[in-house]
Tab-separated table of C-alpha atoms in Angstrom:
chain	number	residue	atom	x	y	z
Y	16	MET	CA	0.555	-22.958	3.535
Y	17	ASN	CA	-2.395	-23.936	1.184
Y	18	ARG	CA	-4.423	-21.054	2.352
Y	19	ARG	CA	-5.313	-18.581	-0.293
Y	20	LEU	CA	-4.632	-14.984	0.282
Y	21	VAL	CA	-5.158	-11.857	-1.494
Y	22	VAL	CA	-2.623	-9.246	-1.033
Y	23	LEU	CA	-2.990	-5.661	-1.857
Y	24	VAL	CA	0.269	-4.648	-3.766
Y	25	SER	CA	0.624	-0.928	-4.543
Y	26	GLY	CA	4.364	-1.145	-5.475
Y	27	GLY	CA	5.426	0.674	-2.167
Y	28	MET	CA	7.766	-0.466	0.620
Y	29	ASP	CA	5.013	-1.188	2.835
Y	30	SER	CA	2.942	-3.522	0.621
Y	31	CYS	CA	6.141	-5.134	-0.487
Y	32	VAL	CA	6.819	-6.184	3.243
Y	33	THR	CA	3.269	-7.220	3.812
Y	34	ALA	CA	3.402	-9.401	0.614
Y	35	ALA	CA	6.827	-11.152	1.830
Y	36	ILE	CA	5.002	-11.584	4.911
Y	37	ALA	CA	1.925	-13.200	3.335
Y	38	ALA	CA	4.111	-15.401	1.090
Y	39	ALA	CA	5.462	-16.946	4.191
Y	40	GLN	CA	2.005	-17.663	5.611
Y	41	GLY	CA	0.032	-18.894	2.557
Y	42	GLN	CA	-0.432	-19.014	-1.165
Y	43	PRO	CA	-0.754	-15.361	-2.091
Y	44	ALA	CA	-2.805	-13.772	-5.072
Y	45	PHE	CA	-1.573	-10.277	-5.802
Y	46	LEU	CA	-4.025	-7.266	-6.472
Y	47	HIS	CA	-2.942	-4.103	-7.567
Y	48	VAL	CA	-5.243	-1.065	-8.350
Y	49	SER	CA	-4.569	1.978	-10.416
Y	50	TYR	CA	-6.804	5.156	-9.826
Y	51	GLY	CA	-5.251	7.966	-11.789
Y	52	GLN	CA	-2.581	8.729	-9.355
Y	53	ARG	CA	0.237	10.721	-10.461
Y	54	THR	CA	2.711	7.702	-10.455
Y	55	GLU	CA	0.497	4.844	-11.601
Y	56	SER	CA	2.641	3.648	-14.528
Y	57	LYS	CA	5.427	3.556	-12.116
Y	58	GLU	CA	3.478	1.677	-9.424
Y	59	ARG	CA	2.025	-0.854	-11.787
Y	60	ALA	CA	5.552	-1.615	-13.145
Y	61	CYS	CA	6.816	-2.090	-9.451
Y	62	PHE	CA	3.577	-4.540	-8.854
Y	63	GLU	CA	4.535	-6.767	-11.655
Y	64	ALA	CA	8.230	-6.812	-10.729
Y	65	ILE	CA	7.106	-7.616	-7.143
Y	66	ALA	CA	4.834	-10.569	-8.358
Y	67	ASP	CA	7.541	-11.787	-10.657
Y	68	HIS	CA	9.943	-11.882	-7.625
Y	69	PHE	CA	7.810	-13.742	-5.543
Y	70	ALA	CA	6.617	-16.175	-8.464
Y	71	VAL	CA	2.818	-15.305	-8.016
Y	72	ASP	CA	0.918	-16.425	-10.940
Y	73	LEU	CA	-2.456	-15.433	-9.911
Y	74	ARG	CA	-2.491	-11.553	-10.111
Y	75	LEU	CA	-5.093	-9.052	-10.957
Y	76	ALA	CA	-4.586	-5.487	-11.914
Y	77	ALA	CA	-7.891	-3.323	-11.503
Y	78	ARG	CA	-8.684	0.251	-12.526
Y	79	LEU	CA	-10.821	2.629	-10.201
Y	80	ASP	CA	-10.664	5.770	-12.526
Y	81	TYR	CA	-13.676	7.410	-10.731
Y	82	LEU	CA	-11.071	8.219	-7.947
Y	83	ARG	CA	-9.392	10.648	-10.220
Y	84	GLU	CA	-12.748	11.847	-11.457
Y	85	ILE	CA	-13.853	12.562	-7.811
Y	86	GLY	CA	-10.745	14.466	-6.939
Y	87	GLY	CA	-9.910	15.996	-3.770
Y	88	SER	CA	-6.350	14.769	-3.460
Y	89	SER	CA	-2.947	16.028	-4.620
Y	90	LEU	CA	-2.198	12.494	-5.897
Y	91	THR	CA	-5.127	12.327	-8.463
Y	92	ASP	CA	-5.619	16.162	-9.128
Y	93	THR	CA	-2.777	17.997	-10.542
Y	94	ALA	CA	-4.033	21.369	-9.786
Y	95	ILE	CA	-3.411	20.569	-6.069
Y	96	PRO	CA	0.220	20.392	-5.405
Y	97	VAL	CA	2.079	17.603	-3.407
Y	98	PRO	CA	3.811	19.800	-0.749
Y	99	PRO	CA	7.245	18.967	0.458
Y	100	SER	CA	7.354	17.172	3.929
Y	101	ASP	CA	8.488	20.130	5.848
Y	102	LEU	CA	5.477	22.173	4.813
Y	103	LEU	CA	2.895	19.653	6.039
Y	104	ARG	CA	0.742	20.786	8.740
Y	105	ALA	CA	-1.026	18.669	11.501
Y	106	GLY	CA	-4.087	16.719	10.343
Y	107	VAL	CA	-5.059	14.805	7.232
Y	108	PRO	CA	-2.639	15.817	4.443
Y	109	PRO	CA	-3.672	16.800	0.940
Y	110	THR	CA	-2.193	13.323	-0.391
Y	111	TYR	CA	-5.108	11.688	1.349
Y	112	VAL	CA	-7.301	10.258	-1.494
Y	113	PRO	CA	-10.751	10.274	0.074
Y	114	PHE	CA	-12.103	6.857	1.425
Y	115	ARG	CA	-9.553	5.099	-1.056
Y	116	ASN	CA	-8.945	2.093	1.059
Y	117	ALA	CA	-12.475	1.300	1.402
Y	118	GLN	CA	-12.417	0.991	-2.505
Y	119	LEU	CA	-9.334	-1.230	-2.737
Y	120	LEU	CA	-10.785	-3.445	0.179
Y	121	SER	CA	-13.844	-3.781	-1.639
Y	122	ALA	CA	-12.279	-5.040	-4.842
Y	123	ALA	CA	-10.159	-7.347	-2.904
Y	124	VAL	CA	-12.810	-8.933	-0.835
Y	125	ALA	CA	-14.976	-9.394	-3.844
Y	126	TRP	CA	-11.811	-11.236	-5.553
Y	127	ALA	CA	-11.281	-13.171	-2.384
Y	128	GLU	CA	-14.808	-14.463	-2.185
Y	129	VAL	CA	-14.619	-15.709	-5.794
Y	130	ILE	CA	-11.197	-17.537	-5.586
Y	131	GLY	CA	-11.954	-18.767	-1.823
Y	132	ALA	CA	-9.247	-16.619	-0.112
Y	133	VAL	CA	-9.575	-16.660	3.660
Y	134	SER	CA	-7.666	-13.359	4.183
Y	135	VAL	CA	-7.017	-9.911	2.647
Y	136	TYR	CA	-3.610	-8.400	3.422
Y	137	ILE	CA	-3.117	-4.706	3.169
Y	138	GLY	CA	0.068	-2.899	3.958
Y	139	ALA	CA	-1.506	-0.056	6.153
Y	140	VAL	CA	0.708	1.842	8.695
Y	141	GLU	CA	-0.771	3.807	11.499
Y	142	GLU	CA	1.755	4.814	13.771
Y	143	ASP	CA	4.400	6.381	11.777
Y	144	SER	CA	2.386	7.257	8.491
Y	145	SER	CA	0.810	10.666	7.201
Y	146	GLY	CA	-2.327	10.775	9.292
Y	147	TYR	CA	-4.552	9.016	6.657
Y	148	PRO	CA	-7.738	8.312	8.595
Y	149	ASP	CA	-8.136	4.992	6.467
Y	150	CYS	CA	-4.931	3.760	7.846
Y	151	ARG	CA	-6.289	2.913	11.491
Y	152	ARG	CA	-6.837	-0.645	12.674
Y	153	GLU	CA	-10.298	0.499	13.907
Y	154	PHE	CA	-11.391	1.187	10.239
Y	155	TYR	CA	-10.214	-2.361	9.349
Y	156	ASP	CA	-12.074	-3.914	12.218
Y	157	LEU	CA	-15.347	-2.261	11.233
Y	158	PHE	CA	-14.876	-3.197	7.625
Y	159	GLU	CA	-14.588	-6.861	8.664
Y	160	ARG	CA	-18.047	-6.660	10.139
Y	161	VAL	CA	-19.053	-5.323	6.685
Y	162	ILE	CA	-17.631	-8.192	4.981
Y	163	GLU	CA	-19.438	-10.658	7.499
Y	164	ALA	CA	-22.722	-8.595	6.686
Y	165	GLY	CA	-22.322	-8.308	2.958
Y	166	THR	CA	-20.973	-11.678	1.598
Y	167	ARG	CA	-22.465	-15.312	1.358
Y	168	PRO	CA	-23.257	-16.809	4.891
Y	169	GLU	CA	-20.390	-19.291	4.226
Y	170	THR	CA	-17.700	-16.593	3.509
Y	171	ARG	CA	-15.031	-15.958	6.162
Y	172	ILE	CA	-12.534	-13.415	5.091
Y	173	THR	CA	-10.529	-11.394	7.502
Y	174	ILE	CA	-8.344	-8.244	6.944
Y	175	GLN	CA	-4.646	-8.696	7.796
Y	176	THR	CA	-2.701	-5.547	8.559
Y	177	PRO	CA	0.849	-7.146	9.456
Y	178	VAL	CA	2.750	-3.784	9.697
Y	179	ILE	CA	0.159	-1.447	10.998
Y	180	HIS	CA	1.649	-0.860	14.332
Y	181	LEU	CA	5.275	-0.860	13.312
Y	182	ARG	CA	7.383	2.205	12.734
Y	183	LYS	CA	8.582	2.769	9.184
Y	184	SER	CA	12.099	1.764	10.357
Y	185	ALA	CA	10.820	-1.434	11.815
Y	186	ILE	CA	9.151	-2.304	8.664
Y	187	VAL	CA	12.482	-1.743	6.832
Y	188	ALA	CA	14.132	-4.198	9.285
Y	189	ARG	CA	11.352	-6.653	8.963
Y	190	GLY	CA	11.436	-6.483	5.095
Y	191	ARG	CA	15.385	-7.117	5.354
Y	192	GLU	CA	14.915	-10.278	7.439
Y	193	LEU	CA	12.483	-11.580	4.947
Y	194	GLY	CA	14.391	-10.405	1.906
Y	195	ALA	CA	11.729	-8.235	0.448
Y	196	PRO	CA	12.964	-6.634	-2.822
Y	197	PHE	CA	12.991	-3.093	-1.806
Y	198	HIS	CA	14.824	-2.338	-5.054
Y	199	LEU	CA	11.481	-3.080	-7.033
Y	200	THR	CA	9.374	-0.498	-5.002
Y	201	TRP	CA	8.581	2.838	-5.321
Y	202	SER	CA	7.306	5.447	-2.789
Y	203	CYS	CA	7.628	9.005	-4.475
Y	204	TYR	CA	4.346	10.822	-4.761
Y	205	ARG	CA	5.461	13.232	-7.633
Y	206	SER	CA	7.770	11.568	-10.079
Y	207	GLU	CA	8.007	8.286	-12.076
Y	208	ASP	CA	11.446	8.527	-13.306
Y	209	LEU	CA	13.667	9.610	-10.281
Y	210	ALA	CA	12.389	9.863	-6.646
Y	211	CYS	CA	11.944	13.549	-5.521
Y	212	GLY	CA	13.094	13.046	-2.176
Y	213	GLN	CA	11.162	15.941	-0.979
Y	214	CYS	CA	7.451	14.787	-0.825
Y	215	ASP	CA	6.182	13.253	2.688
Y	216	SER	CA	6.523	9.541	1.267
Y	217	CYS	CA	10.146	9.962	0.253
Y	218	ALA	CA	10.918	11.622	3.520
Y	219	LEU	CA	9.304	8.910	5.606
Y	220	ARG	CA	11.095	6.322	3.407
Y	221	LEU	CA	14.514	8.011	3.781
Y	222	ARG	CA	14.111	8.536	7.476
Y	223	ALA	CA	13.028	4.714	7.979
Y	224	PHE	CA	16.055	3.382	6.055
Y	225	THR	CA	18.381	5.705	7.927
Y	226	GLU	CA	17.047	4.678	11.242
Y	227	ALA	CA	17.297	0.950	10.419
Y	228	GLY	CA	20.776	1.211	9.244
Y	229	VAL	CA	19.958	-0.110	5.835
Y	230	GLU	CA	20.908	1.576	2.512
Y	231	ASP	CA	18.154	2.800	0.455
Y	232	PRO	CA	18.486	0.923	-3.083
Y	233	LEU	CA	16.635	3.861	-4.725
Y	234	PRO	CA	18.222	7.168	-6.227
Y	235	TYR	CA	16.826	10.631	-5.388
Y	236	ARG	CA	16.754	13.961	-6.987
Y	237	ALA	CA	17.358	15.378	-3.705
Y	238	ARG	CA	16.974	14.705	-0.124
Y	239	PRO	CA	15.485	16.725	2.939
Y	240	ALA	CA	17.769	19.034	4.708
């Protein structure tokens, strides 16, 4: 329980459950990254609330504003609309932020090396997500090789993805078992005041809670038909 762990906490439900898992396995340090996304203020507030819930004293909120300047995603470029879930086509969706998770991991690994953490936890989901290429376990396996090659010889940092092969409904069930504070999370891609209920992230969340037989504590402006 004395192992130091860096946990990437976006403020969403997947990272919240990942944080609960990490809190049961070691001494977590929470890292949040803002990058000019549409709901960055809400996500930052959720991060702080989740960190308070788990009584995490060591926390870092970083900014990667160049991701907004690079653009190419409907999360960072308001000229690109966030489509409703029923209009999404197969393949990588417009909400994909190009190579974002590599930037997040780089920040997390740098911090982990400084504070002596042995692992970085990230709430990536592969099987029941939106098709993001940087949410595959293959990506994290390869990134571990980058860590080995690019850090001090004595540094040993693994990347933990405890929910990567779970369906969203199974993540909800696991979070309920662990007492994860879902009421402090945010999933909507579009809005910071009231979840839209129509974007892909909202739709996945709503379906997950329904399939898990758990009531979603968040209110919604609308729900998928």
